[in-house]
XYZ file of C-alpha atoms in Angstrom:
309
model
C 53.897 8.178 11.015
C 56.819 7.139 13.255
C 57.493 4.216 10.917
C 57.350 6.068 7.543
C 60.510 7.409 5.915
C 60.733 10.999 4.624
C 60.754 11.634 0.845
C 63.797 10.944 -1.345
C 64.029 14.653 -2.140
C 64.084 15.471 1.580
C 66.989 13.108 2.120
C 68.908 14.193 -0.957
C 68.667 17.936 -0.072
C 70.274 17.158 3.266
C 73.040 15.034 1.726
C 71.655 11.792 3.192
C 72.177 9.901 -0.002
C 71.968 6.355 1.305
C 68.637 6.932 2.925
C 67.341 8.616 -0.164
C 68.479 5.738 -2.277
C 66.782 3.180 -0.060
C 63.527 5.039 0.003
C 63.483 5.326 -3.771
C 64.133 1.577 -3.941
C 61.263 0.837 -1.653
C 58.930 3.218 -3.586
C 59.694 1.539 -6.946
C 59.660 -2.047 -5.590
C 63.223 -2.938 -6.539
C 63.069 -5.956 -4.282
C 59.848 -7.830 -4.338
C 59.296 -11.464 -3.127
C 63.124 -11.991 -2.897
C 63.665 -10.921 -6.543
C 65.409 -7.873 -7.931
C 63.440 -5.828 -10.487
C 66.154 -4.638 -12.763
C 63.686 -2.507 -14.757
C 62.881 -0.620 -11.553
C 66.638 -0.158 -10.848
C 67.056 1.655 -14.105
C 63.925 3.685 -13.565
C 65.125 4.922 -10.152
C 68.480 5.775 -11.515
C 66.784 8.020 -13.961
C 64.547 9.489 -11.241
C 67.436 10.144 -8.893
C 69.315 11.998 -11.622
C 66.236 14.125 -12.254
C 65.828 14.942 -8.630
C 69.393 15.912 -8.171
C 69.295 18.111 -11.241
C 66.215 19.861 -9.982
C 67.679 20.354 -6.513
C 70.875 21.893 -7.947
C 68.859 24.317 -10.091
C 66.703 25.286 -7.078
C 69.894 25.917 -5.069
C 71.441 28.404 -7.607
C 71.634 31.893 -6.361
C 69.567 33.363 -9.133
C 66.675 31.137 -7.973
C 66.714 32.434 -4.414
C 63.505 33.854 -3.114
C 63.595 37.491 -2.116
C 60.930 40.057 -1.223
C 61.451 41.686 -4.603
C 60.984 38.397 -6.486
C 57.566 37.964 -4.684
C 56.431 41.331 -6.142
C 58.396 41.211 -9.462
C 59.699 37.822 -10.315
C 62.695 37.414 -12.542
C 64.034 34.051 -11.284
C 64.469 31.350 -13.924
C 62.133 28.999 -12.056
C 59.588 31.711 -11.343
C 59.823 31.090 -7.572
C 58.152 34.357 -6.651
C 55.285 33.773 -9.122
C 54.659 30.251 -7.617
C 54.518 31.722 -4.137
C 52.104 34.401 -5.300
C 49.839 31.778 -6.927
C 49.777 29.898 -3.645
C 48.530 33.057 -1.840
C 46.135 34.123 -4.558
C 44.388 30.826 -5.239
C 43.516 30.277 -1.559
C 42.509 33.907 -1.197
C 40.171 33.650 -4.197
C 38.783 30.410 -2.704
C 37.584 32.276 0.354
C 36.135 35.169 -1.767
C 33.783 33.039 -3.957
C 30.814 33.446 -1.599
C 31.275 30.376 0.514
C 31.984 32.317 3.886
C 28.946 34.532 3.456
C 26.893 31.526 2.605
C 28.004 29.494 5.564
C 27.988 32.219 8.207
C 24.766 33.734 7.192
C 22.900 30.857 5.390
C 19.919 30.613 7.670
C 19.388 34.387 7.405
C 19.779 34.363 3.698
C 17.174 31.710 3.271
C 14.837 33.572 5.667
C 15.206 36.758 3.577
C 14.365 34.740 0.473
C 11.015 34.265 2.141
C 11.199 30.891 3.708
C 10.043 30.039 7.248
C 12.734 29.831 10.022
C 12.340 26.004 10.209
C 12.557 25.602 6.514
C 15.522 27.901 6.241
C 17.423 25.911 8.852
C 16.517 22.631 7.159
C 17.668 23.713 3.747
C 20.892 25.187 5.227
C 21.646 21.741 6.808
C 20.939 19.926 3.530
C 22.867 22.257 1.423
C 26.038 21.979 3.625
C 25.729 18.261 3.562
C 25.666 18.453 -0.190
C 28.899 20.438 -0.116
C 30.503 17.695 1.957
C 29.304 15.126 -0.621
C 30.874 17.264 -3.463
C 34.187 17.184 -1.701
C 34.251 13.415 -1.963
C 33.770 13.590 -5.732
C 37.151 15.323 -5.873
C 39.037 12.255 -4.702
C 38.367 9.983 -7.701
C 38.442 12.710 -10.239
C 41.348 14.952 -9.368
C 43.893 12.759 -11.109
C 41.649 11.796 -13.986
C 40.301 15.256 -14.922
C 43.083 17.334 -13.518
C 43.234 20.264 -11.003
C 43.044 22.976 -13.530
C 40.039 21.646 -15.447
C 38.114 20.805 -12.343
C 38.598 24.290 -10.904
C 37.676 25.958 -14.154
C 34.645 23.706 -14.630
C 33.310 24.091 -11.161
C 34.087 27.898 -11.025
C 32.003 28.352 -14.193
C 29.047 26.500 -12.797
C 29.263 28.437 -9.514
C 29.263 31.757 -11.465
C 26.095 30.748 -13.218
C 24.393 29.649 -9.970
C 25.351 32.812 -8.139
C 24.106 34.976 -11.062
C 20.731 33.233 -11.014
C 20.575 33.480 -7.251
C 21.393 37.165 -7.284
C 18.721 37.945 -9.900
C 16.007 36.017 -8.123
C 16.852 37.715 -4.841
C 16.610 41.224 -6.490
C 13.107 40.597 -7.558
C 10.829 42.909 -5.465
C 7.647 40.895 -5.522
C 8.697 37.173 -5.105
C 6.316 34.407 -5.687
C 6.606 30.953 -3.990
C 8.224 29.610 -7.155
C 10.807 32.485 -7.059
C 11.562 31.763 -3.418
C 12.115 28.028 -3.943
C 14.091 28.569 -7.129
C 16.471 30.991 -5.265
C 16.823 28.351 -2.475
C 17.397 25.434 -4.737
C 20.096 27.097 -6.876
C 22.295 27.140 -3.894
C 22.436 23.323 -3.898
C 24.486 22.994 -7.150
C 26.660 25.896 -6.117
C 27.684 24.277 -2.865
C 28.135 20.794 -4.466
C 30.379 22.131 -7.217
C 32.246 24.319 -4.709
C 32.865 21.179 -2.655
C 34.119 19.307 -5.692
C 36.466 21.881 -7.136
C 37.337 24.510 -4.546
C 37.488 22.823 -1.204
C 40.499 20.487 -1.856
C 42.108 21.473 -5.130
C 43.404 24.928 -4.097
C 44.859 23.448 -0.863
C 46.701 20.766 -2.938
C 47.793 23.076 -5.753
C 49.656 25.758 -3.834
C 52.224 23.498 -1.940
C 52.415 21.244 -4.983
C 53.765 23.860 -7.318
C 56.185 25.532 -4.815
C 59.861 24.452 -5.116
C 61.022 22.026 -2.415
C 63.251 24.702 -0.845
C 60.299 27.065 -0.380
C 57.440 24.646 0.040
C 56.876 25.714 3.634
C 56.711 29.405 2.428
C 54.252 28.438 -0.288
C 51.971 26.723 2.317
C 52.386 29.706 4.650
C 51.486 32.122 1.877
C 48.312 30.159 1.111
C 47.300 30.134 4.804
C 47.912 33.916 4.867
C 45.617 34.306 1.843
C 42.896 32.176 3.555
C 43.127 34.249 6.800
C 43.049 37.681 5.090
C 40.215 37.051 2.699
C 38.204 35.074 5.286
C 38.441 37.986 7.659
C 37.410 40.467 4.933
C 34.415 38.410 3.678
C 33.063 37.459 7.132
C 33.564 40.951 8.694
C 32.180 42.775 5.726
C 29.539 40.228 4.706
C 27.158 40.875 7.561
C 27.398 44.680 7.223
C 26.858 44.371 3.410
C 23.840 42.194 3.849
C 22.329 44.929 6.146
C 23.205 47.899 3.931
C 22.961 46.677 0.185
C 20.933 43.474 0.504
C 20.885 41.116 -2.530
C 23.555 43.238 -4.258
C 26.130 41.810 -1.984
C 26.202 38.828 -4.333
C 27.811 40.922 -6.983
C 31.050 40.593 -4.981
C 31.338 36.836 -4.961
C 29.954 36.704 -8.455
C 32.908 38.862 -9.600
C 35.377 36.587 -7.711
C 34.003 33.458 -9.213
C 34.697 35.047 -12.744
C 38.135 36.028 -11.500
C 38.805 32.482 -10.342
C 38.170 31.024 -13.688
C 40.275 33.575 -15.520
C 43.054 33.314 -12.961
C 43.292 29.546 -13.246
C 43.087 29.669 -17.072
C 45.984 32.137 -17.403
C 48.154 31.624 -14.306
C 47.840 28.044 -13.193
C 49.438 25.353 -15.383
C 48.226 21.784 -14.607
C 50.612 19.570 -12.577
C 48.337 16.481 -12.826
C 50.369 13.351 -13.503
C 53.752 15.105 -13.148
C 56.550 14.578 -10.776
C 57.691 17.385 -8.565
C 60.703 17.785 -10.921
C 58.471 18.050 -13.949
C 56.557 20.864 -12.202
C 59.821 22.771 -12.127
C 59.884 22.351 -15.920
C 56.283 23.851 -16.167
C 57.531 27.082 -14.702
C 61.046 27.258 -16.186
C 61.569 30.440 -18.182
C 63.665 29.238 -21.035
C 64.277 26.078 -23.103
C 67.975 25.704 -21.917
C 66.784 25.370 -18.321
C 64.148 22.829 -19.272
C 66.771 20.855 -21.245
C 69.100 20.997 -18.102
C 66.313 19.550 -16.063
C 65.352 16.957 -18.663
C 68.879 15.691 -19.432
C 71.061 15.953 -16.268
C 74.602 14.808 -16.246
C 75.409 13.681 -12.674
C 76.819 10.177 -12.895
C 78.596 10.432 -9.461
C 75.254 10.818 -7.672
C 74.188 7.369 -8.989
C 76.958 5.481 -7.118
C 74.676 4.590 -4.268
C 72.133 3.090 -6.614
C 74.820 1.171 -8.437
C 75.886 -0.317 -5.176
C 72.331 -1.399 -4.432
C 72.076 -3.006 -7.821
C 75.420 -4.826 -7.450
C 74.583 -6.096 -4.052
C 71.282 -7.654 -5.139
């Protein structure tokens, strides 16, 4: 990490133009094998102008983050809404049943009717399956998209939890019922690992404006802490008092997750950080300003790079 540069946006927002220009040139391969790629020079000129336009819009007073805008957002770039989404999506992630599953898994399988040894074995296998599902996210997140992955996996998890809850509420369970209840946890954990282990952690900081990205990340961590505490603290008590009906709670949150992503979470897949600002911009004039910046003076450093090549 000591040898890696910071991002161009980070340099530009601190007025370190030359370092930002050099980093952009390296990212786009302006100089490769002793040759100058003039097509890349034109591309980074356009990229720098877009970055600078986005930074200027984020710096405007009407786009400042306030406590009021977090509750009721009237900013042109919807800054408050983006911070709220960071909080909510990670809070929902912790309320989808995973904490109750992980903390009380052996006990849950024992109450299904399995022996202690078999309950421990299946718990270990199911958590391994969740780990395997998280690896599926890596090659698919850019191909399928964050939004579609979270909606798809959330829908499958909802179905799995519904079946699990119904099977657990049967009073006189047969061996087939017990094994069916145990096995339905496997696809639930696999799809949770695929769609809801990594995607929410990436989504929150990704959609936050550069100026407030640290606040977006902090809001997400707050959501994790609050909802983890609630589910772990209340989960054990609920299992004692209401039994299998506890699964109504995560079932509802899985439905909420799908609905929330559908209505509140535009897909940033394949977009630059500047294009993400356009996703949340309130009006067409602001989108046009971000799309067609006029900042010729900021390109001087890149022109010097091109002329010296």
